[in-house]
Coordinates of N, CA, C and O in Angstrom, one line a residue:
M1 N 43.5 20.0 -5.8 CA 43.1 18.6 -5.9 C 41.6 18.5 -6.3 O 40.8 19.1 -5.7
T2 N 41.4 17.8 -7.4 CA 40.0 17.6 -7.9 C 39.4 16.4 -7.3 O 40.0 15.3 -7.4
Q3 N 38.2 16.5 -6.8 CA 37.5 15.3 -6.2 C 36.3 15.0 -7.1 O 35.6 15.9 -7.5
T4 N 36.2 13.8 -7.4 CA 35.0 13.3 -8.2 C 33.9 13.1 -7.2 O 34.0 12.3 -6.2
I5 N 32.8 13.7 -7.5 CA 31.6 13.5 -6.7 C 30.7 12.4 -7.3 O 30.4 12.5 -8.5
K6 N 30.4 11.4 -6.5 CA 29.5 10.3 -7.0 C 28.0 10.8 -6.9 O 27.6 11.1 -5.7
P7 N 27.2 10.7 -7.9 CA 25.8 11.1 -7.8 C 25.0 10.2 -6.9 O 24.1 10.6 -6.2
V8 N 25.4 8.9 -6.8 CA 24.8 8.0 -5.9 C 25.9 7.5 -4.9 O 26.9 6.9 -5.4
P9 N 25.8 7.8 -3.6 CA 26.9 7.4 -2.7 C 27.1 5.9 -2.7 O 26.2 5.1 -2.9
D10 N 28.3 5.5 -2.3 CA 28.6 4.1 -2.2 C 27.7 3.5 -1.2 O 27.4 4.1 -0.1
G11 N 27.2 2.3 -1.5 CA 26.3 1.5 -0.6 C 24.9 1.8 -0.8 O 24.0 1.2 -0.1
Y12 N 24.5 2.8 -1.6 CA 23.1 3.1 -1.9 C 22.8 2.7 -3.3 O 23.7 2.5 -4.2
T13 N 21.5 2.6 -3.6 CA 21.1 2.3 -5.0 C 20.3 3.5 -5.5 O 19.9 4.4 -4.7
T14 N 19.9 3.5 -6.7 CA 19.2 4.6 -7.3 C 17.9 4.8 -6.7 O 17.5 6.0 -6.5
V15 N 17.2 3.8 -6.3 CA 15.9 3.9 -5.6 C 16.1 3.5 -4.1 O 16.6 2.4 -3.9
T16 N 15.7 4.3 -3.2 CA 15.8 4.0 -1.8 C 14.5 4.2 -1.1 O 14.0 5.3 -1.1
P17 N 13.9 3.1 -0.6 CA 12.5 3.3 0.0 C 12.6 4.0 1.4 O 13.6 3.9 2.1
W18 N 11.5 4.7 1.7 CA 11.3 5.4 3.0 C 10.1 4.6 3.7 O 9.1 4.3 3.0
M19 N 10.3 4.4 4.9 CA 9.2 3.9 5.7 C 8.9 4.9 6.8 O 9.8 5.3 7.5
I20 N 7.6 5.2 7.0 CA 7.1 6.1 8.0 C 6.4 5.3 9.0 O 5.5 4.5 8.7
S21 N 6.7 5.6 10.3 CA 6.2 4.7 11.4 C 5.9 5.6 12.6 O 6.4 6.7 12.8
K22 N 5.0 5.0 13.5 CA 4.8 5.6 14.8 C 5.8 5.1 15.8 O 5.9 5.6 16.9
D23 N 6.6 4.0 15.4 CA 7.5 3.4 16.2 C 8.7 2.9 15.4 O 8.9 1.7 15.2
T24 N 9.5 3.8 15.0 CA 10.7 3.4 14.1 C 11.7 2.5 14.9 O 12.2 1.6 14.3
A25 N 11.8 2.7 16.2 CA 12.7 1.9 16.9 C 12.2 0.4 16.9 O 13.0 -0.5 16.7
G26 N 10.9 0.3 17.1 CA 10.3 -1.1 17.0 C 10.4 -1.6 15.6 O 10.6 -2.8 15.4
L27 N 10.2 -0.8 14.6 CA 10.4 -1.2 13.2 C 11.8 -1.7 12.9 O 12.0 -2.8 12.3
I28 N 12.8 -1.0 13.4 CA 14.2 -1.4 13.2 C 14.4 -2.8 13.9 O 15.0 -3.7 13.3
D29 N 13.8 -3.0 15.1 CA 14.0 -4.2 15.8 C 13.3 -5.4 15.0 O 13.9 -6.4 14.8
F30 N 12.1 -5.1 14.4 CA 11.4 -6.1 13.6 C 12.3 -6.5 12.4 O 12.5 -7.6 12.1
L31 N 12.8 -5.5 11.7 CA 13.6 -5.7 10.4 C 14.8 -6.5 10.7 O 15.3 -7.3 9.9
T32 N 15.4 -6.2 11.9 CA 16.6 -6.9 12.3 C 16.3 -8.4 12.6 O 17.0 -9.3 12.1
R33 N 15.3 -8.6 13.3 CA 14.9 -10.0 13.7 C 14.4 -10.8 12.5 O 14.7 -12.0 12.3
A34 N 13.6 -10.2 11.7 CA 12.9 -10.9 10.6 C 13.8 -11.1 9.4 O 13.9 -12.1 8.8
F35 N 14.6 -10.0 9.0 CA 15.3 -10.0 7.7 C 16.8 -9.8 7.9 O 17.5 -9.6 6.9
G36 N 17.3 -9.8 9.1 CA 18.8 -9.6 9.3 C 19.2 -8.2 9.0 O 20.4 -8.1 8.6
A37 N 18.4 -7.2 9.1 CA 18.8 -5.9 8.8 C 19.9 -5.4 9.7 O 20.0 -5.8 10.9
E38 N 20.8 -4.6 9.1 CA 21.9 -4.0 9.9 C 21.6 -2.5 10.0 O 21.4 -1.8 9.0
E39 N 21.5 -2.1 11.3 CA 21.3 -0.7 11.5 C 22.5 0.2 11.1 O 23.6 -0.1 11.5
L40 N 22.3 1.2 10.2 CA 23.4 2.0 9.8 C 23.4 3.4 10.5 O 24.5 4.0 10.6
A41 N 22.2 3.9 10.8 CA 22.1 5.2 11.3 C 20.9 5.4 12.1 O 19.8 4.8 11.8
R42 N 20.9 6.2 13.2 CA 19.7 6.5 14.0 C 19.9 7.9 14.5 O 20.9 8.1 15.2
V43 N 19.0 8.8 14.2 CA 19.1 10.2 14.7 C 17.8 10.5 15.4 O 16.7 10.5 14.8
E44 N 17.9 10.7 16.7 CA 16.8 11.0 17.5 C 16.3 12.4 17.2 O 17.1 13.3 16.8
N45 N 15.0 12.6 17.3 CA 14.4 14.0 17.0 C 14.9 14.9 18.1 O 14.8 14.6 19.3
P46 N 15.5 16.0 17.7 CA 16.1 17.0 18.7 C 15.0 17.7 19.5 O 15.2 18.1 20.6
D47 N 13.8 17.8 18.9 CA 12.7 18.6 19.5 C 11.6 17.7 20.2 O 10.5 18.2 20.4
G48 N 11.9 16.5 20.4 CA 10.9 15.7 21.0 C 11.2 14.2 20.8 O 12.2 13.8 20.4
P49 N 10.2 13.4 21.2 CA 10.4 11.9 21.2 C 10.4 11.4 19.7 O 10.0 12.1 18.8
G50 N 11.0 10.3 19.6 CA 11.0 9.6 18.3 C 12.3 9.7 17.6 O 13.3 10.4 18.0
I51 N 12.3 9.1 16.4 CA 13.5 9.1 15.5 C 13.2 9.9 14.3 O 12.2 9.8 13.6
G52 N 14.1 10.9 14.1 CA 14.0 11.8 12.9 C 14.5 11.2 11.6 O 14.1 11.6 10.6
H53 N 15.4 10.3 11.8 CA 16.0 9.6 10.6 C 16.7 8.4 11.0 O 17.4 8.4 12.0
A54 N 16.5 7.3 10.3 CA 17.2 6.0 10.5 C 17.4 5.3 9.2 O 16.7 5.6 8.2
E55 N 18.5 4.5 9.2 CA 18.7 3.7 8.0 C 19.1 2.3 8.4 O 19.9 2.1 9.4
V56 N 18.7 1.3 7.6 CA 19.1 -0.1 7.8 C 19.5 -0.6 6.4 O 19.0 -0.1 5.4
R57 N 20.3 -1.6 6.5 CA 20.7 -2.3 5.2 C 20.1 -3.7 5.3 O 20.3 -4.4 6.3
I58 N 19.3 -4.1 4.3 CA 18.8 -5.4 4.2 C 19.4 -6.0 2.9 O 19.1 -5.5 1.8
G59 N 20.3 -7.0 3.0 CA 21.0 -7.5 1.8 C 21.9 -6.3 1.3 O 22.7 -5.8 2.0
D60 N 21.6 -6.0 0.0 CA 22.4 -4.9 -0.6 C 21.6 -3.6 -0.7 O 22.1 -2.7 -1.4
A61 N 20.5 -3.5 0.0 CA 19.7 -2.3 -0.1 C 19.6 -1.5 1.2 O 19.6 -2.1 2.3
V62 N 19.6 -0.2 1.1 CA 19.4 0.6 2.2 C 17.9 1.0 2.3 O 17.3 1.4 1.2
V63 N 17.3 1.0 3.5 CA 15.9 1.4 3.7 C 16.0 2.5 4.7 O 16.6 2.3 5.8
M64 N 15.4 3.7 4.4 CA 15.4 4.8 5.3 C 14.0 4.8 6.0 O 13.0 4.4 5.5
M65 N 14.0 5.4 7.2 CA 12.7 5.5 8.0 C 12.8 6.6 9.0 O 13.8 7.1 9.3
F66 N 11.6 7.0 9.4 CA 11.5 8.0 10.5 C 10.1 7.9 11.1 O 9.2 7.3 10.6
D67 N 10.0 8.5 12.3 CA 8.7 8.5 13.1 C 7.9 9.7 12.5 O 8.4 10.8 12.4
V68 N 6.6 9.4 12.3 CA 5.7 10.5 11.9 C 5.4 11.3 13.1 O 5.2 10.8 14.2
L69 N 5.5 12.6 13.0 CA 5.3 13.5 14.1 C 4.0 14.3 13.9 O 3.4 14.7 14.9
N70 N 3.5 14.4 12.7 CA 2.3 15.2 12.4 C 1.1 14.2 12.4 O 1.0 13.4 11.5
P71 N 0.2 14.4 13.4 CA -0.9 13.4 13.5 C -1.9 13.5 12.3 O -2.7 12.6 12.1
D72 N -1.8 14.6 11.5 CA -2.6 14.7 10.3 C -2.1 14.0 9.1 O -2.8 13.9 8.1
W73 N -0.9 13.4 9.2 CA -0.4 12.7 8.0 C -1.2 11.4 7.9 O -1.5 10.7 8.9
P74 N -1.5 11.0 6.7 CA -2.3 9.8 6.5 C -1.4 8.5 6.7 O -0.2 8.6 6.6
Y75 N -2.1 7.4 7.0 CA -1.4 6.1 7.1 C -0.8 5.8 5.7 O -1.5 5.8 4.7
T76 N 0.5 5.6 5.7 CA 1.2 5.3 4.4 C 2.0 4.0 4.6 O 3.2 4.1 4.8
P77 N 1.4 2.9 4.5 CA 2.1 1.6 4.6 C 3.1 1.5 3.5 O 2.9 2.0 2.4
C78 N 4.2 0.9 3.8 CA 5.3 0.6 2.8 C 5.0 -0.8 2.2 O 4.6 -1.7 3.0
F79 N 5.3 -1.0 1.0 CA 5.2 -2.3 0.3 C 6.6 -2.6 -0.3 O 7.0 -1.9 -1.2
L80 N 7.3 -3.6 0.3 CA 8.6 -3.9 -0.2 C 8.7 -5.3 -0.7 O 8.2 -6.3 -0.1
R81 N 9.4 -5.5 -1.8 CA 9.8 -6.9 -2.3 C 11.2 -7.2 -1.8 O 12.1 -6.4 -2.1
L82 N 11.4 -8.3 -1.2 CA 12.7 -8.7 -0.7 C 13.0 -10.0 -1.4 O 12.4 -11.0 -1.2
Y83 N 14.1 -10.0 -2.2 CA 14.6 -11.2 -2.8 C 15.7 -11.7 -1.8 O 16.6 -11.0 -1.5
L84 N 15.4 -12.9 -1.3 CA 16.3 -13.4 -0.2 C 16.7 -14.8 -0.6 O 16.0 -15.5 -1.3
P85 N 17.9 -15.3 -0.1 CA 18.4 -16.6 -0.5 C 17.4 -17.8 -0.1 O 17.3 -18.7 -0.8
D86 N 16.7 -17.6 1.1 CA 15.8 -18.6 1.5 C 14.5 -18.0 2.0 O 14.4 -17.6 3.2
G87 N 13.6 -17.8 1.0 CA 12.4 -17.1 1.3 C 11.5 -17.8 2.4 O 10.9 -17.2 3.2
D88 N 11.5 -19.2 2.3 CA 10.7 -19.9 3.3 C 11.2 -19.6 4.7 O 10.4 -19.4 5.6
A89 N 12.5 -19.6 4.9 CA 13.0 -19.4 6.3 C 12.8 -17.9 6.7 O 12.4 -17.6 7.8
A90 N 12.9 -17.0 5.7 CA 12.7 -15.6 6.0 C 11.2 -15.3 6.3 O 10.9 -14.6 7.3
H91 N 10.3 -16.0 5.6 CA 8.9 -15.9 5.9 C 8.6 -16.3 7.3 O 7.9 -15.6 8.1
Q92 N 9.2 -17.4 7.7 CA 9.0 -17.9 9.1 C 9.6 -17.0 10.1 O 9.0 -16.8 11.2
R93 N 10.8 -16.5 9.9 CA 11.4 -15.6 10.8 C 10.6 -14.3 11.0 O 10.4 -13.8 12.1
A94 N 10.0 -13.8 9.9 CA 9.1 -12.6 10.0 C 7.9 -12.9 10.8 O 7.5 -12.1 11.7
V95 N 7.3 -14.1 10.6 CA 6.1 -14.5 11.5 C 6.6 -14.6 12.9 O 5.9 -14.1 13.8
D96 N 7.7 -15.2 13.2 CA 8.2 -15.4 14.5 C 8.5 -14.0 15.2 O 8.4 -13.9 16.4
A97 N 8.9 -13.0 14.3 CA 9.2 -11.7 14.8 C 8.0 -10.8 15.0 O 8.1 -9.7 15.4
G98 N 6.8 -11.4 14.7 CA 5.5 -10.7 15.0 C 4.7 -10.3 13.7 O 3.7 -9.6 13.9
A99 N 5.1 -10.7 12.6 CA 4.4 -10.4 11.3 C 3.2 -11.3 11.2 O 3.2 -12.4 11.7
T100 N 2.2 -10.8 10.5 CA 1.0 -11.6 10.2 C 1.2 -12.2 8.8 O 1.4 -11.5 7.9
P101 N 1.1 -13.5 8.7 CA 1.2 -14.1 7.4 C 0.0 -13.8 6.6 O -1.1 -13.9 7.0
L102 N 0.2 -13.3 5.3 CA -0.8 -12.9 4.4 C -1.0 -14.0 3.3 O -2.1 -14.3 2.9
H103 N 0.1 -14.5 2.9 CA 0.2 -15.6 1.9 C 1.3 -16.5 2.2 O 2.5 -16.0 2.4
R104 N 1.1 -17.8 2.2 CA 2.2 -18.8 2.4 C 3.1 -18.7 1.2 O 2.8 -18.3 0.1
M105 N 4.3 -19.2 1.4 CA 5.3 -19.3 0.3 C 4.7 -20.2 -0.8 O 4.3 -21.3 -0.5
T106 N 4.7 -19.7 -2.0 CA 4.0 -20.4 -3.1 C 4.9 -20.2 -4.4 O 5.3 -19.1 -4.7
E107 N 5.1 -21.3 -5.1 CA 5.8 -21.2 -6.4 C 5.0 -20.6 -7.5 O 3.9 -21.1 -7.7
M108 N 5.5 -19.6 -8.2 CA 4.8 -18.9 -9.2 C 5.3 -19.3 -10.6 O 6.4 -19.8 -10.7
F109 N 4.5 -19.0 -11.6 CA 4.8 -19.5 -13.0 C 6.2 -19.0 -13.5 O 6.8 -19.6 -14.3
W110 N 6.6 -17.9 -13.0 CA 7.9 -17.3 -13.6 C 9.1 -17.8 -12.9 O 10.2 -17.4 -13.3
G111 N 9.0 -18.7 -11.9 CA 10.1 -19.3 -11.3 C 10.5 -18.8 -9.9 O 11.6 -19.1 -9.4
D112 N 9.7 -18.0 -9.3 CA 9.9 -17.5 -7.9 C 9.0 -18.2 -7.0 O 7.8 -18.5 -7.3
R113 N 9.5 -18.4 -5.7 CA 8.6 -18.7 -4.6 C 8.3 -17.4 -3.9 O 9.2 -16.6 -3.7
V114 N 7.0 -17.1 -3.7 CA 6.6 -15.8 -3.2 C 5.7 -16.1 -2.0 O 4.8 -16.9 -2.0
G115 N 5.9 -15.2 -1.0 CA 5.0 -15.2 0.2 C 4.8 -13.8 0.7 O 5.7 -12.9 0.3
R116 N 3.8 -13.5 1.4 CA 3.6 -12.1 1.9 C 3.3 -12.1 3.4 O 2.7 -13.0 3.9
V117 N 3.9 -11.1 4.1 CA 3.6 -10.9 5.5 C 3.3 -9.4 5.7 O 3.8 -8.6 4.9
R118 N 2.6 -9.1 6.8 CA 2.4 -7.7 7.2 C 3.0 -7.6 8.6 O 2.7 -8.3 9.5
D119 N 3.9 -6.6 8.7 CA 4.5 -6.4 10.0 C 3.6 -5.8 11.0 O 2.5 -5.3 10.7
P120 N 4.0 -5.7 12.3 CA 3.1 -5.1 13.3 C 2.8 -3.6 13.1 O 1.9 -3.0 13.7
F121 N 3.4 -3.0 12.1 CA 3.3 -1.5 11.9 C 2.5 -1.3 10.6 O 2.3 -0.2 10.2
G122 N 2.0 -2.4 9.9 CA 1.1 -2.2 8.8 C 1.9 -2.3 7.4 O 1.2 -2.3 6.4
N123 N 3.2 -2.5 7.4 CA 3.9 -2.6 6.2 C 3.9 -4.0 5.7 O 3.8 -5.0 6.4
V124 N 3.9 -4.1 4.3 CA 3.7 -5.5 3.7 C 5.0 -5.8 2.9 O 5.6 -4.9 2.3
Y125 N 5.4 -7.0 3.1 CA 6.6 -7.5 2.5 C 6.3 -8.7 1.6 O 5.7 -9.7 2.0
W126 N 6.7 -8.6 0.3 CA 6.7 -9.7 -0.7 C 8.1 -10.4 -0.5 O 9.1 -9.8 -0.8
I127 N 8.1 -11.6 0.0 CA 9.3 -12.3 0.3 C 9.5 -13.3 -0.9 O 8.6 -14.1 -1.1
Q128 N 10.6 -13.2 -1.6 CA 10.7 -14.0 -2.8 C 12.1 -14.6 -2.9 O 13.1 -14.0 -2.4
T129 N 12.1 -15.8 -3.5 CA 13.4 -16.5 -3.8 C 13.2 -17.1 -5.2 O 12.2 -17.7 -5.5
R130 N 14.2 -16.8 -6.0 CA 14.2 -17.5 -7.4 C 14.5 -18.9 -7.2 O 15.6 -19.3 -6.6
V131 N 13.7 -19.8 -7.7 CA 13.9 -21.2 -7.6 C 14.1 -21.9 -8.9 O 14.5 -23.1 -9.0
A132 N 13.8 -21.2 -10.0 CA 14.0 -21.8 -11.4 C 14.3 -20.7 -12.4 O 13.7 -19.6 -12.4
E133 N 15.3 -20.9 -13.2 CA 15.6 -20.0 -14.3 C 14.9 -20.6 -15.5 O 15.3 -21.7 -16.0
L134 N 13.9 -19.9 -16.0 CA 13.1 -20.5 -17.1 C 13.2 -19.7 -18.4 O 13.4 -18.5 -18.4
E135 N 13.1 -20.4 -19.5 CA 13.1 -19.8 -20.8 C 11.7 -19.3 -21.0 O 10.7 -19.7 -20.4
P136 N 11.6 -18.3 -21.9 CA 10.2 -17.7 -22.2 C 9.2 -18.7 -22.5 O 8.0 -18.5 -22.1
D137 N 9.5 -19.7 -23.3 CA 8.5 -20.7 -23.7 C 8.0 -21.5 -22.5 O 6.8 -21.8 -22.4
E138 N 8.9 -21.8 -21.6 CA 8.5 -22.5 -20.3 C 7.6 -21.6 -19.4 O 6.7 -22.1 -18.9
I139 N 8.0 -20.3 -19.3 CA 7.1 -19.4 -18.6 C 5.7 -19.3 -19.2 O 4.7 -19.4 -18.4
A140 N 5.6 -19.3 -20.5 CA 4.3 -19.2 -21.2 C 3.5 -20.5 -20.9 O 2.3 -20.4 -20.7
R141 N 4.2 -21.6 -20.9 CA 3.5 -22.9 -20.7 C 3.0 -23.0 -19.2 O 1.9 -23.3 -19.0
R142 N 3.9 -22.5 -18.3 CA 3.5 -22.6 -16.9 C 2.4 -21.6 -16.6 O 1.6 -21.8 -15.6
M143 N 2.4 -20.5 -17.2 CA 1.4 -19.4 -16.9 C 0.0 -19.9 -17.1 O -0.9 -19.4 -16.3
V144 N -0.3 -20.9 -17.9 CA -1.6 -21.4 -18.1 C -1.9 -22.8 -17.5 O -3.0 -23.3 -17.6
A145 N -0.8 -23.3 -16.9 CA -1.0 -24.6 -16.2 C -1.8 -24.5 -15.0 O -1.7 -23.5 -14.2
P146 N -2.8 -25.4 -14.8 CA -3.7 -25.2 -13.7 C -3.1 -24.9 -12.3 O -3.6 -24.1 -11.6
E147 N -2.0 -25.6 -12.0 CA -1.4 -25.4 -10.6 C -0.9 -23.9 -10.5 O -0.9 -23.3 -9.4
F148 N -0.4 -23.4 -11.6 CA 0.1 -22.0 -11.5 C -1.0 -21.0 -11.7 O -0.9 -19.9 -11.1
V149 N -2.1 -21.3 -12.4 CA -3.2 -20.4 -12.4 C -3.8 -20.3 -11.0 O -4.1 -19.2 -10.5
A150 N -3.9 -21.5 -10.3 CA -4.4 -21.5 -8.9 C -3.5 -20.7 -8.0 O -3.9 -20.0 -7.1
A151 N -2.2 -20.9 -8.2 CA -1.2 -20.1 -7.4 C -1.4 -18.6 -7.6 O -1.3 -17.9 -6.6
M152 N -1.6 -18.2 -8.8 CA -1.8 -16.7 -9.0 C -3.0 -16.2 -8.4 O -3.1 -15.2 -7.8
E153 N -4.1 -17.0 -8.5 CA -5.4 -16.6 -7.9 C -5.2 -16.5 -6.4 O -5.7 -15.6 -5.8
Y154 N -4.5 -17.4 -5.8 CA -4.3 -17.4 -4.4 C -3.5 -16.1 -4.0 O -3.9 -15.4 -3.0
M155 N -2.4 -15.8 -4.7 CA -1.6 -14.7 -4.4 C -2.3 -13.3 -4.6 O -2.0 -12.3 -4.0
Q156 N -3.4 -13.4 -5.4 CA -4.1 -12.1 -5.7 C -5.3 -12.0 -4.7 O -6.1 -11.1 -4.8
S157 N -5.5 -13.0 -3.8 CA -6.6 -12.9 -2.9 C -6.2 -12.2 -1.6 O -5.0 -12.1 -1.3
G158 N -7.2 -11.9 -0.9 CA -7.0 -11.3 0.5 C -6.7 -9.8 0.5 O -6.5 -9.2 -0.6
E159 N -6.7 -9.3 1.6 CA -6.4 -7.8 1.8 C -5.0 -7.6 2.3 O -4.5 -8.4 3.1
L160 N -4.4 -6.6 1.7 CA -3.0 -6.3 2.1 C -2.9 -5.2 3.2 O -2.0 -5.2 4.0
V161 N -3.9 -4.3 3.2 CA -3.9 -3.1 4.0 C -5.0 -3.2 5.0 O -6.2 -3.5 4.6
V162 N -4.8 -2.9 6.2 CA -5.9 -2.8 7.2 C -6.0 -1.4 7.7 O -4.9 -0.7 7.9
G163 N -7.2 -0.9 7.8 CA -7.3 0.5 8.4 C -6.6 1.5 7.5 O -5.7 2.2 8.0
A164 N -7.0 1.6 6.3 CA -6.3 2.5 5.3 C -6.2 3.9 5.7 O -5.4 4.6 5.1
H165 N -6.8 4.4 6.7 CA -6.7 5.8 7.0 C -6.1 6.0 8.4 O -6.1 7.2 8.9
T166 N -5.7 5.0 9.1 CA -5.1 5.2 10.4 C -3.8 4.3 10.5 O -3.7 3.2 9.9
I167 N -2.8 4.8 11.1 CA -1.6 4.1 11.3 C -1.8 3.2 12.5 O -2.2 3.6 13.6
P168 N -1.5 1.9 12.3 CA -1.6 0.9 13.4 C -0.8 1.4 14.6 O 0.3 1.9 14.5
A169 N -1.3 1.1 15.8 CA -0.6 1.5 17.1 C 0.7 0.6 17.2 O 0.8 -0.4 16.7

């Protein structure tokens, strides 16, 4: 019997992000409460505390994660863009789940509403919802319109990472 091997397993995409945390269990809880993540796998470290491997599904994407065990590893926050059906509600759920709001939901010139939050572990999420399907000429017109220039300036303001060399507790 010949079996066809799929180079990308069912349920995964070509690119799969990794998140490294000091508290993967807490991160999974946050992702579940904020974005409706479904836990797919959790493997405890056999040689000590923490999680050696975990996976969650958010929408149609799998996100992998594990607890950092080596204290010499640098702080490596993850930056994820989440396209969700209702970005405003997701932004609020993330804040309610303990995230710090970085940018309120704002309509951008290309037709997305975008907001940013930072979770209690230092990871940053671009929360987006497509609100308008625009033709290239409309995008070009909106790109220079004062309200969208101001929106872009706002979204490019502020700091995304805190303590770039230490993992938040």
